[in-house]
Amino acid sequence: MGRRERKKAATRQALADAALRLFLDRGFDQVSVRDIAEAADVSTTTVFKHFPSKEALLFDLDSDREAALIAVVRDRPEGMSIPRALREHTLRMHSDGAGDPEMARFVELTESTPALREYGRRMWMRHEAALAAAIAEATGAPEGDPGCAALAHFGLETVSFARGRADARQAIEAAFDLLEHGWPAAG
């Protein structure tokens, strides 16, 4: 990475860090883009050169998450089903940061702010097409296969399904049991 790219990455990180700090201290709705720009010592124009919206400042690792999802499918151990690999990834994601007070504050902020909750869900579900393509490639299914698309959609949707439940882990497990094994014939 050249000097210019390093400088851009540093500015982007400074903006994301400043936004997170301000949002956690004051609340999302009480912080303006101007506040974030001042905290990072840049102009508001610079903020929008790096992030398309105020909400995007909190979800700056989006491309990393998509790459991780694709890697879950492509790099899963031999003999492990795709639903099992997605289940383990989702459970790992859910437990990452457990016991971390900063992560708990971030989750509380995003869950208690409707604009952030909806933006986060939309950002997460943006990975559906890429995940479906990775599933199709891994299984030899044709591009656009509805079964691969359904697995990608419902696998990603388990995060929203588990949100707010008393036992989120159990909800994730139940959802992936259905994805992997179907509905029991007796029911």
GROMACS .gro file of N, CA and C in nm, residues 23-176:
model
  462
   23PHE      N    1  -2.086   0.845   1.928
   23PHE     CA    2  -2.217   0.779   1.933
   23PHE      C    3  -2.237   0.708   2.067
   24LEU      N    4  -2.131   0.642   2.116
   24LEU     CA    5  -2.143   0.572   2.243
   24LEU      C    6  -2.158   0.670   2.359
   25ASP      N    7  -2.089   0.783   2.351
   25ASP     CA    8  -2.097   0.882   2.459
   25ASP      C    9  -2.228   0.959   2.460
   26ARG      N   10  -2.277   0.998   2.341
   26ARG     CA   11  -2.392   1.088   2.334
   26ARG      C   12  -2.519   1.025   2.278
   27GLY      N   13  -2.504   0.916   2.205
   27GLY     CA   14  -2.618   0.859   2.134
   27GLY      C   15  -2.614   0.901   1.988
   28PHE      N   16  -2.661   0.815   1.902
   28PHE     CA   17  -2.653   0.837   1.758
   28PHE      C   18  -2.722   0.966   1.715
   29ASP      N   19  -2.843   0.987   1.762
   29ASP     CA   20  -2.923   1.102   1.718
   29ASP      C   21  -2.870   1.235   1.770
   30GLN      N   22  -2.787   1.233   1.873
   30GLN     CA   23  -2.735   1.357   1.930
   30GLN      C   24  -2.600   1.398   1.871
   31VAL      N   25  -2.550   1.322   1.773
   31VAL     CA   26  -2.421   1.351   1.712
   31VAL      C   27  -2.444   1.388   1.565
   32SER      N   28  -2.384   1.499   1.524
   32SER     CA   29  -2.395   1.540   1.384
   32SER      C   30  -2.270   1.497   1.306
   33VAL      N   31  -2.280   1.499   1.176
   33VAL     CA   32  -2.164   1.470   1.092
   33VAL      C   33  -2.056   1.576   1.117
   34ARG      N   34  -2.097   1.697   1.141
   34ARG     CA   35  -2.001   1.804   1.173
   34ARG      C   36  -1.924   1.771   1.301
   35ASP      N   37  -1.993   1.718   1.403
   35ASP     CA   38  -1.926   1.677   1.528
   35ASP      C   39  -1.818   1.573   1.500
   36ILE      N   40  -1.851   1.478   1.415
   36ILE     CA   41  -1.756   1.371   1.381
   36ILE      C   42  -1.637   1.428   1.305
   37ALA      N   43  -1.665   1.514   1.209
   37ALA     CA   44  -1.558   1.576   1.131
   37ALA      C   45  -1.464   1.654   1.223
   38GLU      N   46  -1.520   1.731   1.316
   38GLU     CA   47  -1.437   1.808   1.408
   38GLU      C   48  -1.353   1.716   1.497
   39ALA      N   49  -1.413   1.610   1.545
   39ALA     CA   50  -1.339   1.516   1.632
   39ALA      C   51  -1.224   1.449   1.558
   40ALA      N   52  -1.239   1.429   1.427
   40ALA     CA   53  -1.134   1.366   1.346
   40ALA      C   54  -1.045   1.469   1.277
   41ASP      N   55  -1.075   1.598   1.299
   41ASP     CA   56  -0.998   1.708   1.242
   41ASP      C   57  -0.996   1.705   1.089
   42VAL      N   58  -1.117   1.687   1.031
   42VAL     CA   59  -1.134   1.692   0.886
   42VAL      C   60  -1.260   1.772   0.855
   43SER      N   61  -1.286   1.796   0.728
   43SER     CA   62  -1.407   1.867   0.689
   43SER      C   63  -1.524   1.768   0.675
   44THR      N   64  -1.645   1.822   0.677
   44THR     CA   65  -1.761   1.734   0.657
   44THR      C   66  -1.758   1.674   0.517
   45THR      N   67  -1.703   1.746   0.421
   45THR     CA   68  -1.689   1.692   0.285
   45THR      C   69  -1.602   1.567   0.288
   46THR      N   70  -1.497   1.569   0.366
   46THR     CA   71  -1.407   1.453   0.377
   46THR      C   72  -1.481   1.334   0.436
   47VAL      N   73  -1.568   1.360   0.534
   47VAL     CA   74  -1.647   1.250   0.592
   47VAL      C   75  -1.723   1.179   0.481
   48PHE      N   76  -1.791   1.257   0.397
   48PHE     CA   77  -1.874   1.197   0.292
   48PHE      C   78  -1.793   1.140   0.176
   49LYS      N   79  -1.666   1.174   0.166
   49LYS     CA   80  -1.579   1.110   0.066
   49LYS      C   81  -1.548   0.966   0.108
   50HIS      N   82  -1.551   0.942   0.238
   50HIS     CA   83  -1.518   0.810   0.292
   50HIS      C   84  -1.640   0.725   0.328
   51PHE      N   85  -1.751   0.791   0.362
   51PHE     CA   86  -1.871   0.720   0.406
   51PHE      C   87  -1.994   0.783   0.342
   52PRO      N   88  -2.083   0.703   0.286
   52PRO     CA   89  -2.198   0.759   0.217
   52PRO      C   90  -2.305   0.818   0.310
   53SER      N   91  -2.302   0.780   0.438
   53SER     CA   92  -2.404   0.829   0.531
   53SER      C   93  -2.350   0.823   0.673
   54LYS      N   94  -2.420   0.887   0.762
   54LYS     CA   95  -2.383   0.885   0.904
   54LYS      C   96  -2.388   0.742   0.959
   55GLU      N   97  -2.488   0.666   0.919
   55GLU     CA   98  -2.501   0.527   0.965
   55GLU      C   99  -2.382   0.442   0.922
   56ALA      N  100  -2.332   0.468   0.803
   56ALA     CA  101  -2.221   0.388   0.747
   56ALA      C  102  -2.094   0.399   0.832
   57LEU      N  103  -2.082   0.506   0.910
   57LEU     CA  104  -1.964   0.523   0.995
   57LEU      C  105  -1.950   0.411   1.098
   58LEU      N  106  -2.060   0.350   1.136
   58LEU     CA  107  -2.057   0.242   1.236
   58LEU      C  108  -2.036   0.105   1.173
   59PHE      N  109  -2.058   0.095   1.044
   59PHE     CA  110  -2.052  -0.035   0.977
   59PHE      C  111  -1.941  -0.034   0.874
   60ASP      N  112  -1.821   0.004   0.917
   60ASP     CA  113  -1.710   0.024   0.825
   60ASP      C  114  -1.636  -0.103   0.788
   61LEU      N  115  -1.670  -0.215   0.847
   61LEU     CA  116  -1.601  -0.342   0.817
   61LEU      C  117  -1.684  -0.432   0.726
   62ASP      N  118  -1.775  -0.373   0.652
   62ASP     CA  119  -1.869  -0.448   0.571
   62ASP      C  120  -1.802  -0.542   0.470
   63SER      N  121  -1.701  -0.494   0.398
   63SER     CA  122  -1.636  -0.580   0.297
   63SER      C  123  -1.561  -0.695   0.364
   64ASP      N  124  -1.509  -0.673   0.483
   64ASP     CA  125  -1.442  -0.781   0.557
   64ASP      C  126  -1.542  -0.890   0.593
   65ARG      N  127  -1.663  -0.851   0.629
   65ARG     CA  128  -1.765  -0.949   0.666
   65ARG      C  129  -1.806  -1.034   0.545
   66GLU      N  130  -1.818  -0.970   0.430
   66GLU     CA  131  -1.853  -1.046   0.309
   66GLU      C  132  -1.742  -1.145   0.274
   67ALA      N  133  -1.619  -1.102   0.281
   67ALA     CA  134  -1.506  -1.191   0.252
   67ALA      C  135  -1.505  -1.308   0.350
   68ALA      N  136  -1.536  -1.282   0.475
   68ALA     CA  137  -1.539  -1.390   0.576
   68ALA      C  138  -1.650  -1.489   0.546
   69LEU      N  139  -1.767  -1.441   0.503
   69LEU     CA  140  -1.877  -1.532   0.468
   69LEU      C  141  -1.839  -1.623   0.352
   70ILE      N  142  -1.779  -1.566   0.251
   70ILE     CA  143  -1.739  -1.645   0.134
   70ILE      C  144  -1.633  -1.747   0.175
   71ALA      N  145  -1.540  -1.705   0.260
   71ALA     CA  146  -1.435  -1.797   0.307
   71ALA      C  147  -1.495  -1.911   0.389
   72VAL      N  148  -1.601  -1.884   0.463
   72VAL     CA  149  -1.668  -1.989   0.542
   72VAL      C  150  -1.713  -2.102   0.449
   73VAL      N  151  -1.767  -2.066   0.334
   73VAL     CA  152  -1.816  -2.165   0.238
   73VAL      C  153  -1.699  -2.233   0.167
   74ARG      N  154  -1.607  -2.154   0.115
   74ARG     CA  155  -1.496  -2.208   0.036
   74ARG      C  156  -1.394  -2.286   0.117
   75ASP      N  157  -1.369  -2.243   0.239
   75ASP     CA  158  -1.259  -2.300   0.318
   75ASP      C  159  -1.308  -2.394   0.429
   76ARG      N  160  -1.432  -2.436   0.421
   76ARG     CA  161  -1.483  -2.524   0.528
   76ARG      C  162  -1.411  -2.659   0.520
   77PRO      N  163  -1.399  -2.726   0.634
   77PRO     CA  164  -1.332  -2.856   0.634
   77PRO      C  165  -1.405  -2.957   0.544
   78GLU      N  166  -1.330  -3.045   0.486
   78GLU     CA  167  -1.389  -3.148   0.401
   78GLU      C  168  -1.491  -3.227   0.482
   79GLY      N  169  -1.606  -3.252   0.422
   79GLY     CA  170  -1.711  -3.328   0.488
   79GLY      C  171  -1.808  -3.242   0.569
   80MET      N  172  -1.775  -3.115   0.590
   80MET     CA  173  -1.866  -3.026   0.664
   80MET      C  174  -1.966  -2.966   0.566
   81SER      N  175  -2.093  -2.973   0.601
   81SER     CA  176  -2.195  -2.915   0.513
   81SER      C  177  -2.188  -2.763   0.517
   82ILE      N  178  -2.239  -2.702   0.413
   82ILE     CA  179  -2.242  -2.556   0.408
   82ILE      C  180  -2.330  -2.500   0.520
   83PRO      N  181  -2.450  -2.555   0.543
   83PRO     CA  182  -2.528  -2.502   0.656
   83PRO      C  183  -2.454  -2.513   0.789
   84ARG      N  184  -2.382  -2.622   0.810
   84ARG     CA  185  -2.306  -2.639   0.935
   84ARG      C  186  -2.197  -2.533   0.946
   85ALA      N  187  -2.127  -2.507   0.836
   85ALA     CA  188  -2.022  -2.405   0.836
   85ALA      C  189  -2.081  -2.267   0.864
   86LEU      N  190  -2.195  -2.236   0.802
   86LEU     CA  191  -2.260  -2.107   0.826
   86LEU      C  192  -2.310  -2.097   0.969
   87ARG      N  193  -2.362  -2.207   1.023
   87ARG     CA  194  -2.408  -2.209   1.163
   87ARG      C  195  -2.291  -2.175   1.256
   88GLU      N  196  -2.180  -2.244   1.238
   88GLU     CA  197  -2.065  -2.222   1.326
   88GLU      C  198  -2.013  -2.078   1.315
   89HIS      N  199  -2.012  -2.025   1.193
   89HIS     CA  200  -1.969  -1.887   1.172
   89HIS      C  201  -2.064  -1.791   1.244
   90THR      N  202  -2.193  -1.813   1.230
   90THR     CA  203  -2.293  -1.726   1.293
   90THR      C  204  -2.282  -1.732   1.444
   91LEU      N  205  -2.267  -1.850   1.499
   91LEU     CA  206  -2.252  -1.865   1.644
   91LEU      C  207  -2.123  -1.799   1.693
   92ARG      N  208  -2.016  -1.814   1.616
   92ARG     CA  209  -1.889  -1.751   1.651
   92ARG      C  210  -1.902  -1.599   1.649
   93MET      N  211  -1.968  -1.548   1.546
   93MET     CA  212  -1.992  -1.404   1.535
   93MET      C  213  -2.075  -1.355   1.655
   94HIS      N  214  -2.175  -1.433   1.689
   94HIS     CA  215  -2.265  -1.396   1.798
   94HIS      C  216  -2.191  -1.393   1.932
   95SER      N  217  -2.096  -1.484   1.949
   95SER     CA  218  -2.026  -1.490   2.078
   95SER      C  219  -1.902  -1.402   2.081
   96ASP      N  220  -1.851  -1.357   1.965
   96ASP     CA  221  -1.736  -1.267   1.963
   96ASP      C  222  -1.773  -1.140   2.038
   97GLY      N  223  -1.691  -1.103   2.129
   97GLY     CA  224  -1.718  -0.982   2.205
   97GLY      C  225  -1.805  -1.005   2.327
   98ALA      N  226  -1.851  -1.130   2.346
   98ALA     CA  227  -1.931  -1.158   2.465
   98ALA      C  228  -1.846  -1.127   2.587
   99GLY      N  229  -1.902  -1.053   2.678
   99GLY     CA  230  -1.828  -1.014   2.798
   99GLY      C  231  -1.746  -0.887   2.778
  100ASP      N  232  -1.741  -0.834   2.656
  100ASP     CA  233  -1.668  -0.711   2.627
  100ASP      C  234  -1.763  -0.593   2.646
  101PRO      N  235  -1.740  -0.508   2.747
  101PRO     CA  236  -1.832  -0.398   2.774
  101PRO      C  237  -1.847  -0.302   2.656
  102GLU      N  238  -1.740  -0.279   2.582
  102GLU     CA  239  -1.746  -0.190   2.465
  102GLU      C  240  -1.838  -0.250   2.358
  103MET      N  241  -1.827  -0.381   2.335
  103MET     CA  242  -1.912  -0.448   2.237
  103MET      C  243  -2.058  -0.444   2.284
  104ALA      N  244  -2.080  -0.463   2.412
  104ALA     CA  245  -2.216  -0.458   2.466
  104ALA      C  246  -2.276  -0.319   2.444
  105ARG      N  247  -2.196  -0.216   2.461
  105ARG     CA  248  -2.245  -0.079   2.438
  105ARG      C  249  -2.276  -0.057   2.290
  106PHE      N  250  -2.191  -0.112   2.202
  106PHE     CA  251  -2.215  -0.100   2.058
  106PHE      C  252  -2.346  -0.168   2.019
  107VAL      N  253  -2.365  -0.289   2.069
  107VAL     CA  254  -2.489  -0.364   2.039
  107VAL      C  255  -2.610  -0.289   2.092
  108GLU      N  256  -2.600  -0.238   2.213
  108GLU     CA  257  -2.711  -0.160   2.271
  108GLU      C  258  -2.742  -0.038   2.187
  109LEU      N  259  -2.638   0.031   2.141
  109LEU     CA  260  -2.657   0.149   2.056
  109LEU      C  261  -2.729   0.112   1.927
  110THR      N  262  -2.681   0.009   1.860
  110THR     CA  263  -2.741  -0.028   1.731
  110THR      C  264  -2.883  -0.083   1.749
  111GLU      N  265  -2.906  -0.156   1.856
  111GLU     CA  266  -3.039  -0.213   1.879
  111GLU      C  267  -3.140  -0.109   1.923
  112SER      N  268  -3.094  -0.007   1.994
  112SER     CA  269  -3.187   0.094   2.048
  112SER      C  270  -3.211   0.210   1.952
  113THR      N  271  -3.141   0.212   1.840
  113THR     CA  272  -3.156   0.320   1.742
  113THR      C  273  -3.215   0.260   1.615
  114PRO      N  274  -3.343   0.287   1.589
  114PRO     CA  275  -3.408   0.225   1.472
  114PRO      C  276  -3.332   0.244   1.341
  115ALA      N  277  -3.277   0.362   1.318
  115ALA     CA  278  -3.204   0.386   1.192
  115ALA      C  279  -3.082   0.296   1.182
  116LEU      N  280  -3.012   0.276   1.293
  116LEU     CA  281  -2.893   0.189   1.291
  116LEU      C  282  -2.932   0.042   1.280
  117ARG      N  283  -3.037   0.003   1.349
  117ARG     CA  284  -3.081  -0.137   1.343
  117ARG      C  285  -3.118  -0.174   1.199
  118GLU      N  286  -3.194  -0.088   1.134
  118GLU     CA  287  -3.236  -0.116   0.996
  118GLU      C  288  -3.118  -0.108   0.899
  119TYR      N  289  -3.032  -0.010   0.916
  119TYR     CA  290  -2.915   0.002   0.830
  119TYR      C  291  -2.826  -0.120   0.844
  120GLY      N  292  -2.802  -0.163   0.967
  120GLY     CA  293  -2.720  -0.281   0.991
  120GLY      C  294  -2.777  -0.405   0.925
  121ARG      N  295  -2.909  -0.422   0.935
  121ARG     CA  296  -2.974  -0.537   0.872
  121ARG      C  297  -2.958  -0.531   0.719
  122ARG      N  298  -2.982  -0.413   0.661
  122ARG     CA  299  -2.966  -0.399   0.515
  122ARG      C  300  -2.823  -0.428   0.473
  123MET      N  301  -2.727  -0.378   0.549
  123MET     CA  302  -2.586  -0.401   0.516
  123MET      C  303  -2.555  -0.551   0.522
  124TRP      N  304  -2.603  -0.617   0.625
  124TRP     CA  305  -2.578  -0.760   0.641
  124TRP      C  306  -2.640  -0.839   0.525
  125MET      N  307  -2.762  -0.806   0.489
  125MET     CA  308  -2.832  -0.880   0.384
  125MET      C  309  -2.777  -0.848   0.245
  126ARG      N  310  -2.697  -0.742   0.231
  126ARG     CA  311  -2.632  -0.712   0.103
  126ARG      C  312  -2.539  -0.825   0.059
  127HIS      N  313  -2.498  -0.906   0.153
  127HIS     CA  314  -2.404  -1.013   0.123
  127HIS      C  315  -2.474  -1.137   0.064
  128GLU      N  316  -2.604  -1.131   0.054
  128GLU     CA  317  -2.682  -1.246   0.009
  128GLU      C  318  -2.638  -1.296  -0.129
  129ALA      N  319  -2.625  -1.207  -0.226
  129ALA     CA  320  -2.589  -1.249  -0.363
  129ALA      C  321  -2.450  -1.312  -0.366
  130ALA      N  322  -2.354  -1.250  -0.298
  130ALA     CA  323  -2.218  -1.304  -0.297
  130ALA      C  324  -2.214  -1.440  -0.228
  131LEU      N  325  -2.288  -1.453  -0.119
  131LEU     CA  326  -2.291  -1.581  -0.048
  131LEU      C  327  -2.360  -1.687  -0.133
  132ALA      N  328  -2.470  -1.653  -0.199
  132ALA     CA  329  -2.539  -1.748  -0.286
  132ALA      C  330  -2.448  -1.793  -0.400
  133ALA      N  331  -2.371  -1.701  -0.456
  133ALA     CA  332  -2.277  -1.737  -0.564
  133ALA      C  333  -2.169  -1.831  -0.512
  134ALA      N  334  -2.118  -1.805  -0.391
  134ALA     CA  335  -2.016  -1.893  -0.333
  134ALA      C  336  -2.073  -2.032  -0.307
  135ILE      N  337  -2.198  -2.039  -0.261
  135ILE     CA  338  -2.263  -2.168  -0.235
  135ILE      C  339  -2.281  -2.243  -0.367
  136ALA      N  340  -2.327  -2.173  -0.470
  136ALA     CA  341  -2.346  -2.236  -0.601
  136ALA      C  342  -2.213  -2.289  -0.655
  137GLU      N  343  -2.109  -2.209  -0.643
  137GLU     CA  344  -1.977  -2.252  -0.691
  137GLU      C  345  -1.930  -2.376  -0.614
  138ALA      N  346  -1.948  -2.374  -0.483
  138ALA     CA  347  -1.900  -2.486  -0.400
  138ALA      C  348  -1.977  -2.615  -0.424
  139THR      N  349  -2.102  -2.603  -0.465
  139THR     CA  350  -2.185  -2.722  -0.484
  139THR      C  351  -2.198  -2.763  -0.630
  140GLY      N  352  -2.147  -2.681  -0.721
  140GLY     CA  353  -2.161  -2.711  -0.863
  140GLY      C  354  -2.298  -2.677  -0.918
  141ALA      N  355  -2.376  -2.602  -0.842
  141ALA     CA  356  -2.510  -2.561  -0.887
  141ALA      C  357  -2.495  -2.447  -0.987
  142PRO      N  358  -2.594  -2.431  -1.073
  142PRO     CA  359  -2.586  -2.320  -1.170
  142PRO      C  360  -2.599  -2.185  -1.099
  143GLU      N  361  -2.540  -2.085  -1.160
  143GLU     CA  362  -2.552  -1.949  -1.107
  143GLU      C  363  -2.700  -1.913  -1.099
  144GLY      N  364  -2.741  -1.849  -0.991
  144GLY     CA  365  -2.880  -1.810  -0.974
  144GLY      C  366  -2.969  -1.922  -0.922
  145ASP      N  367  -2.911  -2.034  -0.882
  145ASP     CA  368  -2.990  -2.146  -0.831
  145ASP      C  369  -3.075  -2.101  -0.712
  146PRO      N  370  -3.206  -2.126  -0.716
  146PRO     CA  371  -3.292  -2.079  -0.608
  146PRO      C  372  -3.264  -2.145  -0.473
  147GLY      N  373  -3.218  -2.269  -0.474
  147GLY     CA  374  -3.185  -2.336  -0.348
  147GLY      C  375  -3.065  -2.270  -0.281
  148CYS      N  376  -2.965  -2.236  -0.360
  148CYS     CA  377  -2.846  -2.167  -0.306
  148CYS      C  378  -2.884  -2.028  -0.255
  149ALA      N  379  -2.969  -1.960  -0.331
  149ALA     CA  380  -3.014  -1.827  -0.290
  149ALA      C  381  -3.094  -1.835  -0.160
  150ALA      N  382  -3.178  -1.937  -0.148
  150ALA     CA  383  -3.258  -1.952  -0.026
  150ALA      C  384  -3.169  -1.981   0.095
  151LEU      N  385  -3.072  -2.069   0.078
  151LEU     CA  386  -2.981  -2.099   0.189
  151LEU      C  387  -2.906  -1.973   0.230
  152ALA      N  388  -2.858  -1.895   0.134
  152ALA     CA  389  -2.787  -1.770   0.166
  152ALA      C  390  -2.880  -1.674   0.240
  153HIS      N  391  -2.999  -1.657   0.187
  153HIS     CA  392  -3.095  -1.562   0.247
  153HIS      C  393  -3.129  -1.601   0.391
  154PHE      N  394  -3.173  -1.724   0.408
  154PHE     CA  395  -3.218  -1.765   0.541
  154PHE      C  396  -3.102  -1.785   0.638
  155GLY      N  397  -2.985  -1.822   0.587
  155GLY     CA  398  -2.868  -1.831   0.673
  155GLY      C  399  -2.831  -1.694   0.729
  156LEU      N  400  -2.832  -1.593   0.643
  156LEU     CA  401  -2.803  -1.457   0.689
  156LEU      C  402  -2.913  -1.404   0.780
  157GLU      N  403  -3.035  -1.439   0.750
  157GLU     CA  404  -3.150  -1.389   0.826
  157GLU      C  405  -3.153  -1.441   0.969
  158THR      N  406  -3.079  -1.547   0.999
  158THR     CA  407  -3.080  -1.600   1.136
  158THR      C  408  -3.031  -1.497   1.236
  159VAL      N  409  -2.946  -1.405   1.193
  159VAL     CA  410  -2.896  -1.301   1.283
  159VAL      C  411  -3.012  -1.214   1.331
  160SER      N  412  -3.097  -1.171   1.239
  160SER     CA  413  -3.214  -1.091   1.278
  160SER      C  414  -3.313  -1.175   1.357
  161PHE      N  415  -3.330  -1.299   1.318
  161PHE     CA  416  -3.423  -1.390   1.387
  161PHE      C  417  -3.384  -1.406   1.534
  162ALA      N  418  -3.255  -1.415   1.562
  162ALA     CA  419  -3.208  -1.437   1.699
  162ALA      C  420  -3.207  -1.310   1.783
  163ARG      N  421  -3.204  -1.196   1.717
  163ARG     CA  422  -3.193  -1.069   1.788
  163ARG      C  423  -3.309  -1.050   1.886
  164GLY      N  424  -3.275  -1.016   2.009
  164GLY     CA  425  -3.376  -0.986   2.108
  164GLY      C  426  -3.438  -1.107   2.177
  165ARG      N  427  -3.399  -1.225   2.136
  165ARG     CA  428  -3.454  -1.345   2.200
  165ARG      C  429  -3.380  -1.374   2.330
  166ALA      N  430  -3.450  -1.435   2.424
  166ALA     CA  431  -3.390  -1.467   2.553
  166ALA      C  432  -3.267  -1.554   2.537
  167ASP      N  433  -3.273  -1.650   2.445
  167ASP     CA  434  -3.158  -1.737   2.420
  167ASP      C  435  -3.128  -1.733   2.270
  168ALA      N  436  -3.047  -1.634   2.232
  168ALA     CA  437  -3.015  -1.614   2.090
  168ALA      C  438  -2.943  -1.735   2.033
  169ARG      N  439  -2.856  -1.797   2.111
  169ARG     CA  440  -2.783  -1.914   2.062
  169ARG      C  441  -2.881  -2.026   2.026
  170GLN      N  442  -2.978  -2.050   2.111
  170GLN     CA  443  -3.078  -2.154   2.084
  170GLN      C  444  -3.158  -2.120   1.958
  171ALA      N  445  -3.190  -1.994   1.938
  171ALA     CA  446  -3.264  -1.952   1.818
  171ALA      C  447  -3.181  -1.978   1.693
  172ILE      N  448  -3.053  -1.946   1.698
  172ILE     CA  449  -2.964  -1.969   1.584
  172ILE      C  450  -2.955  -2.119   1.555
  173GLU      N  451  -2.938  -2.198   1.659
  173GLU     CA  452  -2.930  -2.344   1.643
  173GLU      C  453  -3.060  -2.398   1.580
  174ALA      N  454  -3.175  -2.353   1.628
  174ALA     CA  455  -3.303  -2.401   1.576
  174ALA      C  456  -3.319  -2.365   1.428
  175ALA      N  457  -3.283  -2.242   1.394
  175ALA     CA  458  -3.294  -2.199   1.254
  175ALA      C  459  -3.205  -2.283   1.163
  176PHE      N  460  -3.081  -2.306   1.205
  176PHE     CA  461  -2.991  -2.384   1.122
  176PHE      C  462  -3.027  -2.532   1.121
   0.00000   0.00000   0.00000
